Amino acid sequence: MAADHPVTPAGLAELAGLADERVDHRFKALPPDADGLTVGALAAERRNLFTGGFTTPVLALSAESVEHNLALLEAYAERHGLAFAPHGKTSMSPQLFADQLKRGAWGITAAVPHQARVYRAYGIRRIFLANELVDPVALRWLAGELAADPEFHFVCYVDSVRGVELMDEALRTAGASRPVDVVVELGAGEGARTGARTEADCAAVADAVASTGTLRLVGVAGYEGEVPDASPERVRDWLHRLVALAADFDKAGRFAGADAVLVSAGGSAWFDTVAEVFAEIPELSVPVVKLLRSGAYVSHDDGHYRRLTPFNRVSEEGTLRPAFRLWAQVVSRPTAEQAFLNAGKRDAAYDLDLPEAQVIRSGRDGSVRAATGVTVTGLSDQHTWVRTEAGAELEVGDWVGMGLSHPCTSFDKWQLIPLVEADGTVTDYIRTFF
């Protein structure tokens, strides 16, 4: 098991060191007159996003919304008896990881080896990699990390006998001194993404794990968001299969040697159903860790997850708040029906939905009003196409604040994101590593 503190002392030092990074041309939208300052020094100036020298387009992250979302999921997990390993791919921000861990997160989930390397660079002691790991170079690195830090706890998926063979071969070649903990991934159905498709397939993978000396089976997992034609009933049925698989494996003695059994699921769309079914997990021969992995909650959004969040179904449990707003300026107003902003695909997430015009800040006097009659219709590389209805007041120089859909592809377009209070004061800068 990992040590009491979820981050190593060296990781804490690296985290603190982010404030010492110099501001320069690498970071979009930051004030040109701040070049050469450290990030910490710039944050200490508490500049205003609109009057403090920032250039447009600029992505802002609401300090109040992030804090609200962190507290909400912490309380939700605690109320439902869930451990929580939020998926780090959403933000790839060590600062936000630290906030999540302070809020009681069990660890941080990764998808690929690079992400796990970032996590370890910032001292994260528990990593759940929600993929089968067969890259021999990555496995050699992992073996070295496990050997160097006895308090490092790593878990990853296995979903094929061939994958187990490749892992075993690479770990033996690397001279691994500690076994790698693995969970068998149950696929969400035919046509779904990864995962062994049947319980018999899962058993074959578990048998392959047992035949190695380099791997240790510690649980079962999967991703309910891939259930075909997902509905509460279909997701519930698949989760019952996952729970039954854990019970069957335990009864067969497949978890011998494990300190605890991990049963893990839970993206950002169905964690209410996960909580419901996981509450029914029977007592096993060792303690059970019911591990939720939702990641998008930290910033939420104004599109995809606004529609899909389970809090729409269980509103009595709370409400997430969208934290992103992309500010761009009107740079062209060629007709009464059309305008163009200076943000585009390089700046805004667009893989699921177009940005949503929400507010306008006057370029003349700084007054703010709702973006009534203003609609984003498309994105070019560096322009937002806007349609304006009759009576919509919009002129060159105005700032338009837009809500975004899909936080994962919002974070990854910005290396340093201003954390902004409601009055526009920038209190910190969120560093990302994609």
GROMACS .gro file of C-alpha atoms in nm:
model
  434
    1MET     CA    1   0.000   0.000   0.000
    2ALA     CA    2   0.104   0.361  -0.053
    3ALA     CA    3   0.224   0.588   0.225
    4ASP     CA    4  -0.019   0.814   0.410
    5HIS     CA    5   0.070   1.117   0.198
    6PRO     CA    6  -0.043   1.068  -0.165
    7VAL     CA    7   0.252   1.262  -0.309
    8THR     CA    8   0.624   1.206  -0.250
    9PRO     CA    9   0.837   1.486  -0.100
   10ALA     CA   10   1.022   1.516  -0.432
   11GLY     CA   11   0.690   1.549  -0.610
   12LEU     CA   12   0.579   1.825  -0.375
   13ALA     CA   13   0.902   2.008  -0.453
   14GLU     CA   14   0.840   1.973  -0.827
   15LEU     CA   15   0.486   2.102  -0.779
   16ALA     CA   16   0.611   2.406  -0.589
   17GLY     CA   17   0.869   2.458  -0.862
   18LEU     CA   18   0.595   2.529  -1.118
   19ALA     CA   19   0.572   2.877  -0.969
   20ASP     CA   20   0.936   2.937  -1.067
   21GLU     CA   21   0.882   2.884  -1.439
   22ARG     CA   22   0.945   3.196  -1.644
   23VAL     CA   23   0.666   3.358  -1.840
   24ASP     CA   24   0.748   3.410  -2.208
   25HIS     CA   25   0.626   3.361  -2.565
   26ARG     CA   26   0.554   2.990  -2.509
   27PHE     CA   27   0.233   3.065  -2.323
   28LYS     CA   28  -0.063   3.201  -2.517
   29ALA     CA   29  -0.242   3.517  -2.409
   30LEU     CA   30  -0.022   3.610  -2.112
   31PRO     CA   31   0.068   3.979  -2.082
   32PRO     CA   32   0.370   4.071  -2.299
   33ASP     CA   33   0.499   4.297  -2.022
   34ALA     CA   34   0.515   3.993  -1.791
   35ASP     CA   35   0.793   3.830  -1.994
   36GLY     CA   36   1.070   3.724  -1.760
   37LEU     CA   37   0.856   3.717  -1.449
   38THR     CA   38   0.805   3.386  -1.277
   39VAL     CA   39   0.457   3.239  -1.282
   40GLY     CA   40   0.442   3.286  -0.907
   41ALA     CA   41   0.538   3.652  -0.929
   42LEU     CA   42   0.278   3.714  -1.199
   43ALA     CA   43   0.011   3.541  -0.992
   44ALA     CA   44   0.104   3.754  -0.692
   45GLU     CA   45   0.025   4.066  -0.895
   46ARG     CA   46  -0.341   3.952  -0.914
   47ARG     CA   47  -0.394   4.115  -1.249
   48ASN     CA   48  -0.739   4.154  -1.399
   49LEU     CA   49  -0.810   3.931  -1.697
   50PHE     CA   50  -0.966   4.219  -1.895
   51THR     CA   51  -0.751   4.516  -1.799
   52GLY     CA   52  -0.424   4.355  -1.689
   53GLY     CA   53  -0.254   4.321  -2.027
   54PHE     CA   54  -0.376   3.978  -2.139
   55THR     CA   55  -0.416   3.934  -2.514
   56THR     CA   56  -0.704   3.761  -2.686
   57PRO     CA   57  -0.799   3.487  -2.729
   58VAL     CA   58  -0.757   3.384  -2.368
   59LEU     CA   59  -0.895   3.080  -2.189
   60ALA     CA   60  -1.005   3.135  -1.830
   61LEU     CA   61  -1.080   2.877  -1.563
   62SER     CA   62  -1.323   2.981  -1.291
   63ALA     CA   63  -1.165   2.947  -0.947
   64GLU     CA   64  -1.504   2.926  -0.777
   65SER     CA   65  -1.641   2.661  -1.014
   66VAL     CA   66  -1.333   2.439  -0.985
   67GLU     CA   67  -1.347   2.456  -0.606
   68HIS     CA   68  -1.720   2.377  -0.609
   69ASN     CA   69  -1.673   2.077  -0.840
   70LEU     CA   70  -1.384   1.936  -0.635
   71ALA     CA   71  -1.590   1.956  -0.317
   72LEU     CA   72  -1.901   1.808  -0.480
   73LEU     CA   73  -1.733   1.490  -0.607
   74GLU     CA   74  -1.543   1.448  -0.281
   75ALA     CA   75  -1.871   1.455  -0.091
   76TYR     CA   76  -2.044   1.230  -0.346
   77ALA     CA   77  -1.774   0.962  -0.328
   78GLU     CA   78  -1.770   0.972   0.051
   79ARG     CA   79  -2.149   0.953   0.074
   80HIS     CA   80  -2.159   0.645  -0.149
   81GLY     CA   81  -1.860   0.463  -0.003
   82LEU     CA   82  -1.652   0.500  -0.319
   83ALA     CA   83  -1.279   0.542  -0.359
   84PHE     CA   84  -1.197   0.793  -0.629
   85ALA     CA   85  -0.918   0.794  -0.888
   86PRO     CA   86  -1.015   1.078  -1.123
   87HIS     CA   87  -0.893   1.041  -1.478
   88GLY     CA   88  -0.596   1.273  -1.518
   89LYS     CA   89  -0.617   1.281  -1.898
   90THR     CA   90  -0.883   1.551  -1.864
   91SER     CA   91  -0.651   1.821  -1.734
   92MET     CA   92  -0.297   1.678  -1.726
   93SER     CA   93  -0.237   1.938  -1.457
   94PRO     CA   94  -0.028   1.844  -1.152
   95GLN     CA   95  -0.182   2.137  -0.962
   96LEU     CA   96  -0.532   2.002  -1.015
   97PHE     CA   97  -0.413   1.650  -0.934
   98ALA     CA   98  -0.283   1.782  -0.602
   99ASP     CA   99  -0.618   1.946  -0.534
  100GLN     CA  100  -0.799   1.621  -0.614
  101LEU     CA  101  -0.569   1.423  -0.386
  102LYS     CA  102  -0.619   1.676  -0.106
  103ARG     CA  103  -0.990   1.618  -0.155
  104GLY     CA  104  -0.947   1.251  -0.071
  105ALA     CA  105  -0.876   1.094  -0.409
  106TRP     CA  106  -0.730   0.743  -0.381
  107GLY     CA  107  -0.499   0.811  -0.675
  108ILE     CA  108  -0.505   0.939  -1.034
  109THR     CA  109  -0.608   0.742  -1.344
  110ALA     CA  110  -0.398   0.742  -1.662
  111ALA     CA  111  -0.454   0.608  -2.011
  112VAL     CA  112  -0.103   0.590  -2.161
  113PRO     CA  113   0.256   0.562  -2.031
  114HIS     CA  114   0.340   0.928  -2.095
  115GLN     CA  115   0.065   1.034  -1.856
  116ALA     CA  116   0.195   0.798  -1.590
  117ARG     CA  117   0.544   0.948  -1.633
  118VAL     CA  118   0.404   1.298  -1.574
  119TYR     CA  119   0.226   1.173  -1.263
  120ARG     CA  120   0.544   1.019  -1.127
  121ALA     CA  121   0.744   1.334  -1.204
  122TYR     CA  122   0.510   1.508  -0.963
  123GLY     CA  123   0.529   1.232  -0.705
  124ILE     CA  124   0.188   1.067  -0.733
  125ARG     CA  125   0.202   0.743  -0.537
  126ARG     CA  126  -0.108   0.566  -0.672
  127ILE     CA  127  -0.170   0.533  -1.045
  128PHE     CA  128  -0.447   0.334  -1.211
  129LEU     CA  129  -0.374   0.289  -1.582
  130ALA     CA  130  -0.703   0.213  -1.758
  131ASN     CA  131  -0.545   0.026  -2.047
  132GLU     CA  132  -0.344  -0.287  -2.108
  133LEU     CA  133   0.025  -0.194  -2.101
  134VAL     CA  134   0.231  -0.396  -2.349
  135ASP     CA  135   0.502  -0.148  -2.455
  136PRO     CA  136   0.832  -0.307  -2.341
  137VAL     CA  137   1.002   0.032  -2.301
  138ALA     CA  138   0.722   0.157  -2.078
  139LEU     CA  139   0.723  -0.167  -1.880
  140ARG     CA  140   1.098  -0.136  -1.825
  141TRP     CA  141   1.042   0.217  -1.695
  142LEU     CA  142   0.760   0.092  -1.472
  143ALA     CA  143   0.977  -0.187  -1.330
  144GLY     CA  144   1.239   0.073  -1.243
  145GLU     CA  145   0.984   0.296  -1.071
  146LEU     CA  146   0.847   0.008  -0.866
  147ALA     CA  147   1.196  -0.099  -0.764
  148ALA     CA  148   1.304   0.252  -0.667
  149ASP     CA  149   0.995   0.338  -0.460
  150PRO     CA  150   0.840   0.066  -0.243
  151GLU     CA  151   0.550   0.302  -0.166
  152PHE     CA  152   0.453   0.339  -0.534
  153HIS     CA  153   0.128   0.154  -0.609
  154PHE     CA  154   0.048   0.091  -0.977
  155VAL     CA  155  -0.245  -0.098  -1.130
  156CYS     CA  156  -0.333  -0.153  -1.496
  157TYR     CA  157  -0.578  -0.345  -1.712
  158VAL     CA  158  -0.522  -0.680  -1.876
  159ASP     CA  159  -0.772  -0.802  -2.134
  160SER     CA  160  -0.595  -1.071  -2.338
  161VAL     CA  161  -0.376  -1.373  -2.291
  162ARG     CA  162  -0.134  -1.232  -2.549
  163GLY     CA  163  -0.115  -0.906  -2.355
  164VAL     CA  164  -0.028  -1.097  -2.039
  165GLU     CA  165   0.245  -1.284  -2.227
  166LEU     CA  166   0.396  -0.960  -2.357
  167MET     CA  167   0.387  -0.799  -2.013
  168ASP     CA  168   0.547  -1.101  -1.851
  169GLU     CA  169   0.822  -1.118  -2.113
  170ALA     CA  170   0.905  -0.747  -2.086
  171LEU     CA  171   0.903  -0.747  -1.705
  172ARG     CA  172   1.125  -1.055  -1.684
  173THR     CA  173   1.367  -0.900  -1.932
  174ALA     CA  174   1.369  -0.583  -1.721
  175GLY     CA  175   1.447  -0.786  -1.409
  176ALA     CA  176   1.135  -0.659  -1.231
  177SER     CA  177   1.170  -0.694  -0.855
  178ARG     CA  178   0.803  -0.638  -0.772
  179PRO     CA  179   0.498  -0.785  -0.946
  180VAL     CA  180   0.274  -0.545  -1.136
  181ASP     CA  181  -0.082  -0.539  -1.005
  182VAL     CA  182  -0.344  -0.594  -1.276
  183VAL     CA  183  -0.721  -0.602  -1.307
  184VAL     CA  184  -0.904  -0.799  -1.574
  185GLU     CA  185  -1.105  -0.568  -1.797
  186LEU     CA  186  -1.454  -0.686  -1.885
  187GLY     CA  187  -1.561  -0.542  -2.219
  188ALA     CA  188  -1.886  -0.349  -2.229
  189GLY     CA  189  -2.035  -0.561  -2.506
  190GLU     CA  190  -2.002  -0.647  -2.871
  191GLY     CA  191  -1.889  -0.347  -3.068
  192ALA     CA  192  -1.764  -0.172  -2.755
  193ARG     CA  193  -1.406  -0.061  -2.705
  194THR     CA  194  -1.143  -0.268  -2.519
  195GLY     CA  195  -1.192  -0.553  -2.273
  196ALA     CA  196  -1.238  -0.930  -2.275
  197ARG     CA  197  -1.581  -0.994  -2.421
  198THR     CA  198  -1.706  -1.286  -2.210
  199GLU     CA  199  -1.664  -1.417  -1.858
  200ALA     CA  200  -1.486  -1.720  -2.004
  201ASP     CA  201  -1.242  -1.487  -2.180
  202CYS     CA  202  -1.187  -1.305  -1.851
  203ALA     CA  203  -1.113  -1.634  -1.674
  204ALA     CA  204  -0.860  -1.727  -1.941
  205VAL     CA  205  -0.683  -1.394  -1.890
  206ALA     CA  206  -0.686  -1.447  -1.512
  207ASP     CA  207  -0.535  -1.794  -1.559
  208ALA     CA  208  -0.261  -1.643  -1.775
  209VAL     CA  209  -0.184  -1.388  -1.501
  210ALA     CA  210  -0.163  -1.666  -1.241
  211SER     CA  211   0.094  -1.849  -1.452
  212THR     CA  212   0.339  -1.560  -1.433
  213GLY     CA  213   0.559  -1.443  -1.150
  214THR     CA  214   0.560  -1.084  -1.271
  215LEU     CA  215   0.190  -1.001  -1.244
  216ARG     CA  216  -0.059  -1.014  -0.958
  217LEU     CA  217  -0.437  -1.016  -1.009
  218VAL     CA  218  -0.604  -0.764  -0.776
  219GLY     CA  219  -0.946  -0.703  -0.927
  220VAL     CA  220  -1.177  -0.643  -1.221
  221ALA     CA  221  -1.266  -0.326  -1.407
  222GLY     CA  222  -1.423  -0.174  -1.714
  223TYR     CA  223  -1.585   0.131  -1.864
  224GLU     CA  224  -1.964   0.145  -1.867
  225GLY     CA  225  -1.964   0.444  -2.103
  226GLU     CA  226  -1.901   0.200  -2.389
  227VAL     CA  227  -2.215  -0.009  -2.327
  228PRO     CA  228  -2.390  -0.019  -2.667
  229ASP     CA  229  -2.709   0.191  -2.675
  230ALA     CA  230  -2.644   0.281  -2.315
  231SER     CA  231  -2.943   0.328  -2.088
  232PRO     CA  232  -2.970   0.298  -1.709
  233GLU     CA  233  -3.095  -0.058  -1.749
  234ARG     CA  234  -2.823  -0.167  -1.993
  235VAL     CA  235  -2.549  -0.003  -1.787
  236ARG     CA  236  -2.687  -0.159  -1.469
  237ASP     CA  237  -2.691  -0.504  -1.632
  238TRP     CA  238  -2.326  -0.471  -1.737
  239LEU     CA  239  -2.222  -0.350  -1.392
  240HIS     CA  240  -2.394  -0.650  -1.235
  241ARG     CA  241  -2.184  -0.870  -1.464
  242LEU     CA  242  -1.870  -0.691  -1.346
  243VAL     CA  243  -1.962  -0.736  -0.980
  244ALA     CA  244  -2.050  -1.102  -1.034
  245LEU     CA  245  -1.714  -1.153  -1.206
  246ALA     CA  246  -1.535  -1.019  -0.900
  247ALA     CA  247  -1.735  -1.247  -0.671
  248ASP     CA  248  -1.669  -1.551  -0.891
  249PHE     CA  249  -1.298  -1.478  -0.910
  250ASP     CA  250  -1.283  -1.440  -0.533
  251LYS     CA  251  -1.471  -1.763  -0.476
  252ALA     CA  252  -1.224  -1.941  -0.706
  253GLY     CA  253  -0.929  -1.802  -0.507
  254ARG     CA  254  -0.799  -1.593  -0.794
  255PHE     CA  255  -0.720  -1.297  -0.568
  256ALA     CA  256  -0.487  -1.493  -0.341
  257GLY     CA  257  -0.211  -1.264  -0.222
  258ALA     CA  258  -0.403  -0.942  -0.283
  259ASP     CA  259  -0.439  -0.702   0.009
  260ALA     CA  260  -0.766  -0.571  -0.137
  261VAL     CA  261  -0.983  -0.632  -0.441
  262LEU     CA  262  -1.035  -0.340  -0.677
  263VAL     CA  263  -1.368  -0.321  -0.857
  264SER     CA  264  -1.353  -0.019  -1.084
  265ALA     CA  265  -1.576   0.161  -1.334
  266GLY     CA  266  -1.730   0.502  -1.361
  267GLY     CA  267  -1.677   0.761  -1.630
  268SER     CA  268  -1.847   1.098  -1.615
  269ALA     CA  269  -2.185   0.994  -1.758
  270TRP     CA  270  -2.303   0.702  -1.542
  271PHE     CA  271  -2.138   0.728  -1.201
  272ASP     CA  272  -2.481   0.735  -1.032
  273THR     CA  273  -2.556   0.389  -1.168
  274VAL     CA  274  -2.206   0.275  -1.071
  275ALA     CA  275  -2.267   0.394  -0.714
  276GLU     CA  276  -2.603   0.215  -0.707
  277VAL     CA  277  -2.467  -0.121  -0.822
  278PHE     CA  278  -2.139  -0.102  -0.632
  279ALA     CA  279  -2.341  -0.059  -0.314
  280GLU     CA  280  -2.455  -0.417  -0.371
  281ILE     CA  281  -2.106  -0.571  -0.391
  282PRO     CA  282  -2.105  -0.865  -0.150
  283GLU     CA  283  -1.842  -0.918   0.116
  284LEU     CA  284  -1.537  -1.088  -0.033
  285SER     CA  285  -1.244  -1.268   0.128
  286VAL     CA  286  -1.046  -0.942   0.142
  287PRO     CA  287  -1.161  -0.579   0.160
  288VAL     CA  288  -1.311  -0.431  -0.157
  289VAL     CA  289  -1.207  -0.094  -0.300
  290LYS     CA  290  -1.493   0.042  -0.510
  291LEU     CA  291  -1.304   0.269  -0.743
  292LEU     CA  292  -1.469   0.548  -0.944
  293ARG     CA  293  -1.266   0.713  -1.223
  294SER     CA  294  -1.465   1.016  -1.347
  295GLY     CA  295  -1.239   1.296  -1.468
  296ALA     CA  296  -1.436   1.562  -1.658
  297TYR     CA  297  -1.609   1.684  -1.343
  298VAL     CA  298  -1.314   1.905  -1.242
  299SER     CA  299  -1.408   2.171  -1.497
  300HIS     CA  300  -1.736   2.026  -1.628
  301ASP     CA  301  -1.848   2.200  -1.950
  302ASP     CA  302  -2.119   2.387  -2.136
  303GLY     CA  303  -2.207   2.112  -2.382
  304HIS     CA  304  -2.142   1.739  -2.385
  305TYR     CA  305  -2.113   1.679  -2.010
  306ARG     CA  306  -2.377   1.939  -1.927
  307ARG     CA  307  -2.616   1.709  -2.116
  308LEU     CA  308  -2.478   1.378  -1.986
  309THR     CA  309  -2.392   1.441  -1.620
  310PRO     CA  310  -2.565   1.203  -1.378
  311PHE     CA  311  -2.651   1.504  -1.164
  312ASN     CA  312  -2.927   1.571  -1.419
  313ARG     CA  313  -3.085   1.247  -1.291
  314VAL     CA  314  -2.997   1.291  -0.924
  315SER     CA  315  -3.024   1.667  -0.884
  316GLU     CA  316  -3.075   1.628  -0.510
  317GLU     CA  317  -2.707   1.523  -0.490
  318GLY     CA  318  -2.584   1.855  -0.628
  319THR     CA  319  -2.494   2.028  -0.954
  320LEU     CA  320  -2.160   2.066  -1.131
  321ARG     CA  321  -2.061   2.408  -1.260
  322PRO     CA  322  -1.893   2.476  -1.596
  323ALA     CA  323  -1.555   2.633  -1.525
  324PHE     CA  324  -1.419   2.724  -1.870
  325ARG     CA  325  -1.481   3.043  -2.060
  326LEU     CA  326  -1.291   3.134  -2.375
  327TRP     CA  327  -1.268   3.508  -2.438
  328ALA     CA  328  -1.212   3.633  -2.792
  329GLN     CA  329  -1.246   3.971  -2.960
  330VAL     CA  330  -1.455   4.077  -3.254
  331VAL     CA  331  -1.202   4.153  -3.526
  332SER     CA  332  -1.440   4.182  -3.821
  333ARG     CA  333  -1.805   4.280  -3.864
  334PRO     CA  334  -1.851   4.266  -4.242
  335THR     CA  335  -2.232   4.261  -4.241
  336ALA     CA  336  -2.520   4.314  -4.000
  337GLU     CA  337  -2.565   3.936  -3.981
  338GLN     CA  338  -2.205   3.823  -3.948
  339ALA     CA  339  -1.902   3.877  -3.725
  340PHE     CA  340  -1.567   3.709  -3.678
  341LEU     CA  341  -1.375   3.655  -3.353
  342ASN     CA  342  -1.000   3.596  -3.319
  343ALA     CA  343  -1.024   3.245  -3.170
  344GLY     CA  344  -1.042   2.924  -3.366
  345LYS     CA  345  -0.968   2.554  -3.370
  346ARG     CA  346  -0.624   2.622  -3.222
  347ASP     CA  347  -0.789   2.765  -2.912
  348ALA     CA  348  -1.131   2.606  -2.862
  349ALA     CA  349  -1.253   2.251  -2.822
  350TYR     CA  350  -1.471   2.162  -3.121
  351ASP     CA  351  -1.463   1.781  -3.141
  352LEU     CA  352  -1.809   1.739  -2.983
  353ASP     CA  353  -1.982   2.078  -3.003
  354LEU     CA  354  -1.908   2.429  -3.118
  355PRO     CA  355  -1.842   2.696  -2.856
  356GLU     CA  356  -2.147   2.873  -2.715
  357ALA     CA  357  -2.155   3.255  -2.707
  358GLN     CA  358  -2.263   3.351  -2.356
  359VAL     CA  359  -2.165   3.708  -2.268
  360ILE     CA  360  -2.034   4.020  -2.438
  361ARG     CA  361  -1.797   4.266  -2.273
  362SER     CA  362  -1.806   4.605  -2.439
  363GLY     CA  363  -1.480   4.717  -2.593
  364ARG     CA  364  -1.583   5.075  -2.519
  365ASP     CA  365  -1.668   5.077  -2.148
  366GLY     CA  366  -1.624   4.722  -2.016
  367SER     CA  367  -1.993   4.669  -1.944
  368VAL     CA  368  -2.110   4.310  -1.966
  369ARG     CA  369  -2.436   4.181  -2.115
  370ALA     CA  370  -2.583   3.850  -2.228
  371ALA     CA  371  -2.489   3.742  -2.581
  372THR     CA  372  -2.852   3.748  -2.692
  373GLY     CA  373  -2.892   3.685  -3.063
  374VAL     CA  374  -2.527   3.586  -3.107
  375THR     CA  375  -2.456   3.231  -3.228
  376VAL     CA  376  -2.131   3.055  -3.315
  377THR     CA  377  -2.177   2.878  -3.648
  378GLY     CA  378  -1.828   2.750  -3.725
  379LEU     CA  379  -1.456   2.759  -3.657
  380SER     CA  380  -1.157   2.815  -3.882
  381ASP     CA  381  -0.802   2.768  -3.759
  382GLN     CA  382  -0.792   3.117  -3.609
  383HIS     CA  383  -1.144   3.256  -3.648
  384THR     CA  384  -1.483   3.196  -3.493
  385TRP     CA  385  -1.775   3.244  -3.731
  386VAL     CA  386  -2.063   3.423  -3.562
  387ARG     CA  387  -2.418   3.486  -3.680
  388THR     CA  388  -2.600   3.782  -3.531
  389GLU     CA  389  -2.974   3.833  -3.528
  390ALA     CA  390  -3.147   4.165  -3.586
  391GLY     CA  391  -3.091   4.395  -3.292
  392ALA     CA  392  -2.785   4.212  -3.159
  393GLU     CA  393  -2.534   4.475  -3.059
  394LEU     CA  394  -2.184   4.361  -3.145
  395GLU     CA  395  -1.897   4.568  -3.276
  396VAL     CA  396  -1.530   4.534  -3.354
  397GLY     CA  397  -1.331   4.540  -3.029
  398ASP     CA  398  -1.596   4.376  -2.811
  399TRP     CA  399  -1.495   4.071  -2.612
  400VAL     CA  400  -1.717   3.762  -2.642
  401GLY     CA  401  -1.710   3.503  -2.364
  402MET     CA  402  -1.784   3.151  -2.487
  403GLY     CA  403  -1.866   2.829  -2.307
  404LEU     CA  404  -1.691   2.516  -2.432
  405SER     CA  405  -1.783   2.151  -2.473
  406HIS     CA  406  -1.553   1.859  -2.380
  407PRO     CA  407  -1.299   1.969  -2.117
  408CYS     CA  408  -1.036   1.716  -2.225
  409THR     CA  409  -0.981   1.893  -2.556
  410SER     CA  410  -1.004   2.236  -2.394
  411PHE     CA  411  -0.722   2.178  -2.147
  412ASP     CA  412  -0.489   2.032  -2.407
  413LYS     CA  413  -0.484   2.347  -2.622
  414TRP     CA  414  -0.343   2.565  -2.343
  415GLN     CA  415  -0.019   2.514  -2.149
  416LEU     CA  416  -0.081   2.782  -1.888
  417ILE     CA  417  -0.440   2.873  -1.801
  418PRO     CA  418  -0.538   3.173  -1.586
  419LEU     CA  419  -0.741   3.075  -1.279
  420VAL     CA  420  -0.986   3.361  -1.247
  421GLU     CA  421  -1.218   3.478  -0.971
  422ALA     CA  422  -1.566   3.607  -1.051
  423ASP     CA  423  -1.452   3.971  -1.056
  424GLY     CA  424  -1.181   3.895  -1.316
  425THR     CA  425  -0.889   3.872  -1.074
  426VAL     CA  426  -0.632   3.614  -1.186
  427THR     CA  427  -0.512   3.428  -0.875
  428ASP     CA  428  -0.301   3.151  -1.028
  429TYR     CA  429  -0.199   2.981  -1.351
  430ILE     CA  430  -0.275   2.614  -1.421
  431ARG     CA  431   0.011   2.434  -1.599
  432THR     CA  432  -0.074   2.142  -1.825
  433PHE     CA  433   0.146   1.865  -1.971
  434PHE     CA  434   0.002   1.701  -2.282
   0.00000   0.00000   0.00000
